[in-house]
Rosetta silent file (secondary structure, phi, psi, omega in degrees, C-alpha in Angstrom):
SEQUENCE: MISYNPKEWLSFIFYFHKGDTFRKLFWIMILIALYSGGIAYLELVYWNLSANSLVKNITIMHNMLGFVISLLLVFRTNTAYDRWWEGRKLWGALVNNSRNLAIKLSVMLKDKEDKDFFRKIIPAYASVLNLHLKMESISHELFDDKTLSQDHYKHKPNQIAKTMIQRVNELYEEGKITGDQLIVLNAEIQSFTDICGACERIKNTPIPYSYSAFIKKFIFTYVLTLPFGYVFQLGYYVIPVVVFIFYVLASLELIAEEIEDPFGNDPNDLPTQKISENIQKNVEELIY
SCORE:     score description
SCORE:     0.000 S_00000001
   1 L     0.000  140.436 -177.780   93.605   86.057  100.207 S_00000001
   2 L   -82.321  127.539  174.408   92.093   82.981  101.851 S_00000001
   3 L   -90.203  134.187 -175.271   88.310   83.022  102.288 S_00000001
   4 L  -155.194  164.665  174.661   87.192   81.244  105.447 S_00000001
   5 L  -100.380  112.144 -175.740   84.515   80.956  108.118 S_00000001
   6 L   -64.841   -9.552 -178.494   85.974   82.324  111.398 S_00000001
   7 L   -92.993   -6.330 -178.783   83.566   80.148  113.410 S_00000001
   8 L   -92.825   87.571 -175.962   84.906   76.811  112.134 S_00000001
   9 H   -66.138  -41.189 -175.211   87.563   76.040  114.738 S_00000001
  10 H   -62.885  -35.852  179.509   88.249   72.475  113.652 S_00000001
  11 H   -66.456  -32.501  177.584   89.167   73.533  110.126 S_00000001
  12 H   -69.596  -38.999 -173.267   91.773   75.929  111.546 S_00000001
  13 H   -73.635  -41.755 -170.415   93.326   73.317  113.805 S_00000001
  14 H  -104.662   -0.508 -179.960   93.627   70.393  111.408 S_00000001
  15 L  -106.848  130.217  178.473   94.081   72.119  108.044 S_00000001
  16 L  -116.105  110.350  177.870   97.535   73.178  106.837 S_00000001
  17 L   -88.997  172.870 -172.683   97.531   75.494  103.843 S_00000001
  18 L   -66.814  -19.810  179.166  100.588   76.281  101.750 S_00000001
  19 L   -98.437    7.222 -177.575  101.268   79.493  103.644 S_00000001
  20 L   -65.737  140.552 -176.686  101.009   77.908  107.083 S_00000001
  21 H   -66.803  -26.529  179.781  103.943   78.712  109.345 S_00000001
  22 H   -61.248  -40.428  178.493  104.280   75.057  110.397 S_00000001
  23 H   -65.127  -41.492 -177.170  105.340   74.110  106.862 S_00000001
  24 H   -69.929  -31.555 -174.984  107.869   76.920  106.674 S_00000001
  25 H   -99.593    2.181 -170.960  109.397   76.172  110.063 S_00000001
  26 H   -56.438  -52.147 -175.272  109.290   72.367  109.940 S_00000001
  27 H   -71.353  -32.406  175.472  112.964   71.706  109.218 S_00000001
  28 H   -66.954  -37.023  177.830  114.167   74.425  111.574 S_00000001
  29 H   -65.216  -36.157  176.321  111.989   72.853  114.283 S_00000001
  30 H   -63.124  -43.848  178.665  113.649   69.506  113.615 S_00000001
  31 H   -64.405  -39.626  177.543  117.078   71.120  114.067 S_00000001
  32 H   -63.258  -38.818  178.470  115.919   72.829  117.263 S_00000001
  33 H   -64.383  -44.424  178.701  114.696   69.447  118.572 S_00000001
  34 H   -64.190  -40.878  178.868  118.048   67.788  117.817 S_00000001
  35 H   -62.815  -46.064 -179.429  119.894   70.696  119.411 S_00000001
  36 H   -63.846  -40.151  177.090  117.737   70.550  122.547 S_00000001
  37 H   -63.586  -38.694  177.963  118.202   66.791  122.776 S_00000001
  38 H   -64.873  -43.564  177.923  121.953   67.208  122.471 S_00000001
  39 H   -62.897  -41.866  179.372  122.069   69.805  125.255 S_00000001
  40 H   -61.842  -42.556  179.805  119.910   67.573  127.480 S_00000001
  41 H   -64.714  -44.049 -178.882  122.226   64.597  126.905 S_00000001
  42 H   -62.932  -43.579 -175.950  125.373   66.614  127.622 S_00000001
  43 H   -76.954  -37.923 -175.222  124.073   68.112  130.850 S_00000001
  44 H   -87.448  -32.432 -173.081  122.275   65.074  132.250 S_00000001
  45 H  -112.409  -57.757 -172.106  124.508   62.231  131.084 S_00000001
  46 H   -69.122  -51.847  179.484  127.870   63.311  129.699 S_00000001
  47 L   -87.986  -19.572  177.870  128.695   66.146  132.136 S_00000001
  48 L    54.156   48.739  179.348  126.328   64.789  134.820 S_00000001
  49 L   -75.214  149.224 -179.926  125.470   68.277  136.071 S_00000001
  50 L   -97.638  165.831  179.563  123.200   68.550  139.087 S_00000001
  51 L   -68.203  -13.787  179.907  120.122   70.713  139.544 S_00000001
  52 L   -92.013    3.716 -179.141  122.107   72.821  142.001 S_00000001
  53 L   -72.531  164.247 -177.710  124.647   73.923  139.390 S_00000001
  54 H   -66.465  -21.491 -176.826  124.906   77.535  138.301 S_00000001
  55 H   -62.535  -31.781 -177.078  123.448   76.674  134.871 S_00000001
  56 H   -64.986  -21.733 -178.848  119.965   76.355  136.326 S_00000001
  57 H   -70.641  -10.296  178.884  119.997   80.059  137.179 S_00000001
  58 H   -65.132  -20.758  178.219  119.710   80.877  133.491 S_00000001
  59 H   -63.568  -27.315  176.982  115.949   80.332  133.860 S_00000001
  60 H   -62.806  -41.467  177.676  115.802   83.635  135.760 S_00000001
  61 H   -62.551  -40.810 -179.624  117.045   85.401  132.625 S_00000001
  62 H   -64.621  -37.183  178.831  114.385   83.649  130.526 S_00000001
  63 H   -63.385  -38.013 -179.803  111.642   84.779  132.892 S_00000001
  64 H   -75.873  -43.887 -177.144  112.713   88.399  132.511 S_00000001
  65 H   -73.764  -22.964  179.061  113.370   88.312  128.774 S_00000001
  66 H   -60.524  -39.501  178.296  110.125   86.454  128.046 S_00000001
  67 H   -67.615  -40.217 -179.342  108.126   89.553  128.942 S_00000001
  68 H   -64.430  -46.845 -177.346  110.366   91.768  126.809 S_00000001
  69 H   -66.590  -31.679  177.810  110.157   89.546  123.733 S_00000001
  70 H   -67.134  -39.065  177.361  106.375   89.342  124.043 S_00000001
  71 H   -64.676  -41.739  179.527  106.125   93.151  123.988 S_00000001
  72 H   -62.569  -42.645 -178.133  108.387   93.330  120.936 S_00000001
  73 H   -70.851  -34.909  175.862  106.335   90.755  119.030 S_00000001
  74 H   -63.015  -45.633  177.749  103.044   92.456  119.933 S_00000001
  75 H   -62.690  -40.059 -178.964  104.373   95.747  118.607 S_00000001
  76 H   -63.317  -48.457 -177.768  105.728   93.985  115.506 S_00000001
  77 H   -69.642  -36.800  178.297  102.455   92.248  114.618 S_00000001
  78 H   -65.106  -40.549  177.829  100.361   95.350  115.346 S_00000001
  79 H   -64.002  -42.755  179.317  102.562   97.464  113.079 S_00000001
  80 H   -65.241  -41.047  179.875  102.332   94.889  110.293 S_00000001
  81 H   -66.925  -36.054  177.179   98.558   94.623  110.653 S_00000001
  82 H   -59.508  -39.205  177.821   98.205   98.413  110.524 S_00000001
  83 H   -66.539  -42.315  179.253   99.953   98.357  107.131 S_00000001
  84 H   -62.271  -45.406 -177.453   97.681   95.542  105.926 S_00000001
  85 H   -70.505  -35.439  176.822   94.535   97.367  107.075 S_00000001
  86 H   -63.481  -40.185  176.385   95.675  100.673  105.604 S_00000001
  87 H   -61.262  -39.708  178.618   96.120   98.922  102.257 S_00000001
  88 H   -65.614  -39.886  178.638   92.594   97.522  102.523 S_00000001
  89 H   -65.508  -36.566  179.514   91.179  100.991  103.268 S_00000001
  90 H   -65.850  -41.335  178.896   93.001  102.432  100.260 S_00000001
  91 H   -73.413  -27.153  171.676   91.544   99.820   97.930 S_00000001
  92 H   -66.379  -38.691  176.257   88.137  100.389   99.485 S_00000001
  93 H   -65.617  -36.635  178.022   88.537  104.073   98.655 S_00000001
  94 H   -63.907  -38.306  176.809   89.510  103.122   95.088 S_00000001
  95 H   -61.712  -49.396 -177.623   86.267  101.141   94.767 S_00000001
  96 H   -65.428  -41.822 -179.755   84.164  104.073   95.993 S_00000001
  97 H   -66.797  -35.881  176.868   86.010  106.657   93.877 S_00000001
  98 H   -64.965  -40.771  177.848   85.651  104.499   90.764 S_00000001
  99 H   -65.271  -45.178 -179.258   81.920  104.232   91.388 S_00000001
 100 H   -61.630  -42.552  179.157   81.569  107.962   92.016 S_00000001
 101 H   -64.058  -41.499 -179.948   83.473  108.816   88.843 S_00000001
 102 H   -65.283  -40.939  179.635   81.366  106.369   86.837 S_00000001
 103 H   -62.275  -46.000 -177.998   78.113  107.766   88.258 S_00000001
 104 H   -66.409  -41.481 -179.693   79.044  111.348   87.429 S_00000001
 105 H   -68.620  -36.210 -179.648   80.237  110.516   83.926 S_00000001
 106 H   -64.418  -28.698  179.229   77.139  108.453   83.158 S_00000001
 107 H   -85.949  -39.710 -174.949   75.012  111.524   83.946 S_00000001
 108 H   -74.943  -36.613 -172.906   77.235  114.191   82.365 S_00000001
 109 L   -90.541  144.284  178.209   78.046  112.434   79.085 S_00000001
 110 L  -115.763  -26.944 -176.944   75.576  111.918   76.263 S_00000001
 111 L   -76.801  130.368 -178.874   77.849  110.563   73.515 S_00000001
 112 H   -64.547  -36.707 -179.898   78.033  106.738   73.439 S_00000001
 113 H   -63.477  -41.297  178.000   81.657  106.792   72.278 S_00000001
 114 H   -64.888  -41.245  178.748   82.689  108.896   75.274 S_00000001
 115 H   -64.241  -41.738  178.860   80.827  106.602   77.631 S_00000001
 116 H   -62.350  -35.475  179.388   82.477  103.514   76.127 S_00000001
 117 H   -60.716  -51.941 -177.505   85.885  105.106   76.618 S_00000001
 118 H   -74.992  -24.136  176.560   85.426  105.627   80.359 S_00000001
 119 H   -64.245  -27.814  178.786   83.586  102.340   80.699 S_00000001
 120 H   -92.043  -41.470 -168.263   86.878  100.650   79.750 S_00000001
 121 H   -79.885  -28.838  179.383   89.494  102.928   81.222 S_00000001
 122 H   -64.784  -50.197  175.795   88.145  103.316   84.787 S_00000001
 123 H   -65.470  -28.612 -179.989   88.318   99.571   85.570 S_00000001
 124 H   -61.729  -32.730 -179.693   91.636   99.420   83.695 S_00000001
 125 H   -63.207  -46.341  179.668   93.211  101.682   86.320 S_00000001
 126 H   -64.105  -41.726 -179.817   92.403   99.265   89.148 S_00000001
 127 H   -63.354  -44.152 -179.381   93.558   96.279   87.113 S_00000001
 128 H   -70.750  -37.287  177.327   96.857   97.905   86.169 S_00000001
 129 H   -62.707  -38.519  176.294   97.436   99.190   89.720 S_00000001
 130 H   -57.843  -49.138  179.589   97.002   95.627   90.973 S_00000001
 131 H   -68.295  -35.928 -179.749   99.714   94.358   88.596 S_00000001
 132 H   -62.921  -43.272 -179.126  101.900   97.395   89.275 S_00000001
 133 H   -70.952  -27.865  177.315  101.928   96.775   93.028 S_00000001
 134 L   -86.632   -0.056  178.731  102.710   93.096   92.479 S_00000001
 135 L    58.274   38.371  177.020  105.569   94.132   90.167 S_00000001
 136 L   -98.888  156.871 -178.553  104.198   91.970   87.358 S_00000001
 137 L   -67.758  141.868 -179.082  104.579   92.769   83.669 S_00000001
 138 L  -125.080  106.226 -177.526  101.824   94.917   82.139 S_00000001
 139 L  -139.772    6.837 -178.476  101.518   94.625   78.380 S_00000001
 140 L   -73.401  158.584 -176.435   97.851   93.948   77.646 S_00000001
 141 E   -84.554  137.657  172.759   95.985   96.279   75.302 S_00000001
 142 L   -85.048  -48.890 -179.937   93.636   98.938   76.584 S_00000001
 143 L  -135.215  175.383 -178.687   92.230   99.903   73.229 S_00000001
 144 L   -63.434  -33.280 -174.883   92.772   98.940   69.608 S_00000001
 145 L  -110.215    4.534 -179.564   95.169  101.829   69.011 S_00000001
 146 L  -136.883  137.027  177.273   96.722  102.240   72.452 S_00000001
 147 E  -127.348  175.335  177.724   98.682   99.824   74.618 S_00000001
 148 L  -107.313   22.303 -174.106  100.463   99.928   77.930 S_00000001
 149 L  -108.736   10.294  179.842  103.749   98.593   76.588 S_00000001
 150 L   -65.956  138.576 -177.035  105.473  101.793   75.446 S_00000001
 151 L   -65.871  -30.751 -176.048  109.040  101.992   76.716 S_00000001
 152 L   -80.195   -2.867  174.463  108.724  105.662   77.668 S_00000001
 153 L  -109.692   94.960  179.187  105.901  104.853   80.094 S_00000001
 154 L   -84.042  -30.831 -177.822  107.496  103.103   83.032 S_00000001
 155 L  -104.311   97.945 -172.621  104.683  103.907   85.466 S_00000001
 156 H   -66.435  -41.011  177.077  101.551  102.398   83.957 S_00000001
 157 H   -59.444  -36.700  177.152   98.959  103.749   86.444 S_00000001
 158 H   -63.407  -35.936  179.254  100.222  107.277   85.732 S_00000001
 159 H   -61.784  -44.107 -179.340   99.735  106.629   82.033 S_00000001
 160 H   -67.979  -41.704  178.690   96.077  105.731   82.531 S_00000001
 161 H   -61.523  -41.502  178.259   95.472  108.685   84.860 S_00000001
 162 H   -63.261  -41.357  179.614   97.048  111.021   82.301 S_00000001
 163 H   -62.863  -40.220  179.276   94.876  109.531   79.544 S_00000001
 164 H   -66.832  -44.658  178.672   91.723  110.100   81.620 S_00000001
 165 H   -61.556  -40.792 -179.828   92.669  113.698   82.450 S_00000001
 166 H   -63.391  -42.172 -179.065   93.478  114.351   78.796 S_00000001
 167 H   -68.739  -39.310  177.915   90.116  112.980   77.659 S_00000001
 168 H   -64.083  -40.241  178.152   88.201  114.984   80.271 S_00000001
 169 H   -64.616  -37.189  177.058   90.011  118.151   79.161 S_00000001
 170 H   -65.105  -38.471  178.115   89.094  117.390   75.543 S_00000001
 171 H   -62.759  -37.271  178.039   85.449  117.023   76.567 S_00000001
 172 H   -67.833  -43.087 -179.869   85.624  120.468   78.166 S_00000001
 173 H   -65.915  -30.569  178.956   87.218  122.028   75.085 S_00000001
 174 L   -83.046   -3.957  178.116   84.547  120.441   72.905 S_00000001
 175 L    80.975   15.372 -178.892   81.819  121.905   75.122 S_00000001
 176 L   -83.419  -21.027  174.533   80.495  118.537   76.260 S_00000001
 177 L  -134.719  157.164 -179.224   81.047  119.353   79.934 S_00000001
 178 L   -88.261  173.176  178.574   81.097  122.641   81.839 S_00000001
 179 H   -64.146  -39.275  177.041   83.948  124.162   83.795 S_00000001
 180 H   -63.575  -40.533  177.632   82.367  123.164   87.094 S_00000001
 181 H   -65.928  -35.900  177.346   82.015  119.591   85.874 S_00000001
 182 H   -60.840  -43.371  179.748   85.660  119.634   84.759 S_00000001
 183 H   -63.635  -42.444  179.879   86.764  120.584   88.276 S_00000001
 184 H   -63.502  -46.063 -178.501   84.667  117.816   89.823 S_00000001
 185 H   -67.083  -39.205  178.348   85.979  115.154   87.440 S_00000001
 186 H   -61.219  -39.123  179.595   89.601  116.262   87.843 S_00000001
 187 H   -65.138  -39.579  179.046   89.284  115.904   91.633 S_00000001
 188 H   -65.028  -44.012 -179.543   87.945  112.366   91.264 S_00000001
 189 H   -68.824  -35.257  177.437   90.753  111.318   88.913 S_00000001
 190 H   -62.013  -34.110  179.481   93.345  112.958   91.157 S_00000001
 191 H   -63.190  -28.744  176.637   92.155  110.751   94.018 S_00000001
 192 H   -61.753  -46.117 -179.475   93.218  107.709   91.958 S_00000001
 193 H   -66.546  -36.083  177.271   96.805  108.963   91.890 S_00000001
 194 H   -62.062  -42.500  178.991   96.680  109.744   95.619 S_00000001
 195 H   -65.496  -42.060  178.477   95.628  106.158   96.335 S_00000001
 196 H   -59.797  -45.800 -179.865   98.368  104.806   94.070 S_00000001
 197 H   -63.181  -39.054  178.641  101.007  106.888   95.873 S_00000001
 198 H   -66.822  -39.232  177.035   99.807  105.719   99.298 S_00000001
 199 H   -65.432  -39.899  177.708   99.926  102.074   98.192 S_00000001
 200 H   -65.465  -33.698  176.762  103.447  102.558   96.839 S_00000001
 201 H   -61.813  -43.657  177.500  104.483  104.062  100.170 S_00000001
 202 H   -65.339  -43.761 -176.422  103.383  100.863  101.938 S_00000001
 203 H   -64.713  -41.845 -170.828  104.968   98.676   99.266 S_00000001
 204 H   -97.488    3.578 -179.521  108.336  100.427   99.139 S_00000001
 205 L  -125.821   82.894  179.150  108.836  101.197  102.842 S_00000001
 206 L   -74.224  174.282  174.518  109.310   97.970  104.805 S_00000001
 207 L   -59.894  137.996 -179.236  109.979   97.703  108.513 S_00000001
 208 L   -50.357  138.057 -174.717  113.540   99.012  109.199 S_00000001
 209 H   -58.345  -44.666 -175.883  116.128   96.282  108.662 S_00000001
 210 H   -62.035  -36.624  179.775  117.853   96.710  112.024 S_00000001
 211 H   -68.718  -46.414 -179.811  114.556   96.284  113.891 S_00000001
 212 H   -64.726  -41.838 -179.875  113.535   93.173  111.963 S_00000001
 213 H   -65.633  -38.353 -179.725  117.027   91.642  112.276 S_00000001
 214 H   -62.898  -43.011 -179.600  117.137   92.329  116.014 S_00000001
 215 H   -62.730  -43.170  179.581  113.854   90.507  116.642 S_00000001
 216 H   -63.015  -44.507  178.940  115.026   87.432  114.696 S_00000001
 217 H   -64.354  -39.823  179.172  118.342   87.332  116.557 S_00000001
 218 H   -61.118  -46.574 -179.051  116.544   87.834  119.854 S_00000001
 219 H   -60.472  -47.194 -177.487  114.159   84.922  119.165 S_00000001
 220 H   -66.956  -41.416  178.890  116.965   82.532  118.198 S_00000001
 221 H   -63.734  -43.256  179.684  119.170   83.512  121.125 S_00000001
 222 H   -61.363  -46.995 -176.543  116.280   83.161  123.547 S_00000001
 223 H   -69.539  -40.899 -176.971  115.252   79.743  122.203 S_00000001
 224 H   -68.845  -19.877  177.710  118.794   78.340  121.940 S_00000001
 225 H   -94.908   -8.267 -179.496  119.485   79.124  125.593 S_00000001
 226 H   -59.645  -45.363 -175.949  116.235   77.618  126.892 S_00000001
 227 H   -61.701  -28.774 -173.482  117.479   73.989  127.187 S_00000001
 228 H   -59.794  -41.525 -177.566  120.445   74.902  129.408 S_00000001
 229 H   -94.408  -39.046 -173.450  118.327   75.800  132.440 S_00000001
 230 H   -80.802   -8.644 -179.705  115.031   74.000  131.951 S_00000001
 231 H   -65.015  -27.848 -179.905  116.573   70.598  131.293 S_00000001
 232 H   -74.237  -25.814  179.549  116.920   70.057  135.060 S_00000001
 233 H   -91.019  -33.580 -172.937  113.197   70.623  135.585 S_00000001
 234 H  -108.314  -16.380 -175.135  111.846   68.926  132.462 S_00000001
 235 H    65.264 -138.353  179.760  114.477   66.353  131.555 S_00000001
 236 H   -76.040   -8.255  173.140  114.126   65.210  127.957 S_00000001
 237 H   -68.428   -9.282  177.044  110.662   66.759  127.867 S_00000001
 238 H   -63.728  -23.301 -177.911  112.558   69.987  127.275 S_00000001
 239 H   -62.999  -58.687  179.528  112.746   68.975  123.580 S_00000001
 240 H   -65.419  -30.809 -179.806  109.027   69.398  122.689 S_00000001
 241 H   -65.143  -46.524 -179.576  108.725   72.394  125.029 S_00000001
 242 H   -66.296  -41.035  178.898  111.555   74.310  123.355 S_00000001
 243 H   -61.298  -42.839 -179.598  110.316   73.373  119.875 S_00000001
 244 H   -65.987  -42.028  178.476  106.816   74.614  120.715 S_00000001
 245 H   -62.085  -42.828  177.768  108.109   77.898  122.146 S_00000001
 246 H   -62.921  -41.713 -179.823  110.202   78.449  119.021 S_00000001
 247 H   -60.098  -43.999 -178.858  107.205   77.657  116.802 S_00000001
 248 H   -65.159  -49.637 -176.378  105.008   80.239  118.564 S_00000001
 249 H   -66.918  -46.300 -178.749  107.589   83.034  118.561 S_00000001
 250 H   -68.093  -32.657  179.592  108.858   82.443  115.023 S_00000001
 251 H   -65.238  -40.363  177.756  105.313   82.086  113.666 S_00000001
 252 H   -61.348  -40.439  178.375  104.377   85.538  114.956 S_00000001
 253 H   -67.569  -40.757  178.944  107.398   87.006  113.182 S_00000001
 254 H   -65.323  -40.625  178.340  106.591   85.152  109.927 S_00000001
 255 H   -62.882  -42.958  178.179  102.984   86.311  110.006 S_00000001
 256 H   -62.247  -40.844  178.242  104.124   89.896  110.520 S_00000001
 257 H   -60.490  -39.279 -175.420  106.548   89.578  107.590 S_00000001
 258 H   -72.818  -42.174 -173.257  103.783   88.337  105.316 S_00000001
 259 H   -87.910  -10.611  179.260  101.097   90.904  106.091 S_00000001
 260 L   -70.705  -20.465  172.097  103.356   93.965  106.237 S_00000001
 261 L  -116.418   91.595 -171.245  103.389   93.870  102.413 S_00000001
 262 L   -82.880    5.340 -172.816   99.692   93.320  101.576 S_00000001
 263 L  -109.837   21.058  179.632  100.002   93.675   97.796 S_00000001
 264 L   -97.874 -151.583 -179.003  101.750   90.425   96.852 S_00000001
 265 L  -115.666   16.232  177.705  100.529   86.924   96.046 S_00000001
 266 L   -70.635  157.030 -176.731  100.836   85.391   99.511 S_00000001
 267 L   -57.518  -29.635 -177.045   97.772   83.608  100.936 S_00000001
 268 L   -99.022    7.515  178.118   97.121   86.397  103.455 S_00000001
 269 L   -76.117  165.675 -177.259   97.623   89.320  101.066 S_00000001
 270 L   -67.042  144.149  179.536   94.766   91.541   99.972 S_00000001
 271 L   -80.866   62.812 -174.528   92.482   90.196   97.194 S_00000001
 272 H   -65.241  -30.914  178.189   93.302   93.098   94.874 S_00000001
 273 H   -65.494  -43.673  178.971   92.541   91.055   91.747 S_00000001
 274 H   -66.077  -38.559  177.708   89.038   90.289   92.990 S_00000001
 275 H   -63.832  -39.923  177.797   88.514   93.928   93.987 S_00000001
 276 H   -61.593  -41.231  179.074   89.579   94.994   90.484 S_00000001
 277 H   -66.373  -36.710  177.522   87.046   92.618   88.953 S_00000001
 278 H   -66.753  -38.304  177.042   84.310   94.007   91.210 S_00000001
 279 H   -61.301  -42.400  179.439   85.193   97.548   90.138 S_00000001
 280 H   -61.355  -43.658  178.544   84.839   96.493   86.501 S_00000001
 281 H   -61.885  -44.312 -178.642   81.391   95.013   87.171 S_00000001
 282 H   -64.053  -44.441 -177.834   80.247   98.121   89.020 S_00000001
 283 H   -67.183  -40.476  179.589   81.466  100.541   86.353 S_00000001
 284 H   -65.536  -29.825  176.329   79.955   98.515   83.520 S_00000001
 285 H   -74.390  -31.230 -175.535   76.593   98.591   85.314 S_00000001
 286 H   -84.498  -37.962 -178.522   76.766  102.351   85.863 S_00000001
 287 L  -104.816  111.654 -179.181   77.992  103.518   82.453 S_00000001
 288 L  -147.934    0.000    0.000   75.843  102.183   79.613 S_00000001
């Protein structure tokens, strides 16, 4: 995720980062400009159509459809942002739950070996969940005698949650924690799995294909028909106007595409790696 000062307007206007929509749409904008120029030449020079021809009436359609497409894009971007913000709230909950679990364990446990175990494994859950959501390989070692690379464990966050539950149950059987403490700790660890499942729901359930495809087709159809009517009012100035309209509409769709999956490596995705590192710092401060 890009860190920035929202009050620095000039940096927004003149700086183009690698995820900027202008870079992604540059060559399509060039093609749209050539297309618009070709339509302008055909209507004004080759066919020598007048402003009173029936073609000019197509602007009426654009006036009506412009309102419709704006509503669709507003709904699209709001839906995508809701997914992005829900992901941020889930990782905020993971931070708080990790802290709460660490606080309770630091008070309940007396054995240094037990404390060291949870001091490592609690931050490991956030780190592995980060890689799991990004669909990256997870093979680093948790402990000297246990790794996350076993073939029979396909879901690595579940493996860590199971290991924590197993260790807490062993502490209860050994008499190191009471039954009431066992219930409290189990609830905290269960919340980790709940957060993981909610993040996977966002990750694995994109916007319906037909809806996303319809918006893209709508944008292209709308933009490609713009030169036919407005060329009589704007002349060859229709070229930059059509290109700019396409840039605005297509950029909104690209932004929505990027933020609807907030767990990747795109510039506007959530900083889950940094959050994982903060969880590790917090847990190491609490359990000692």
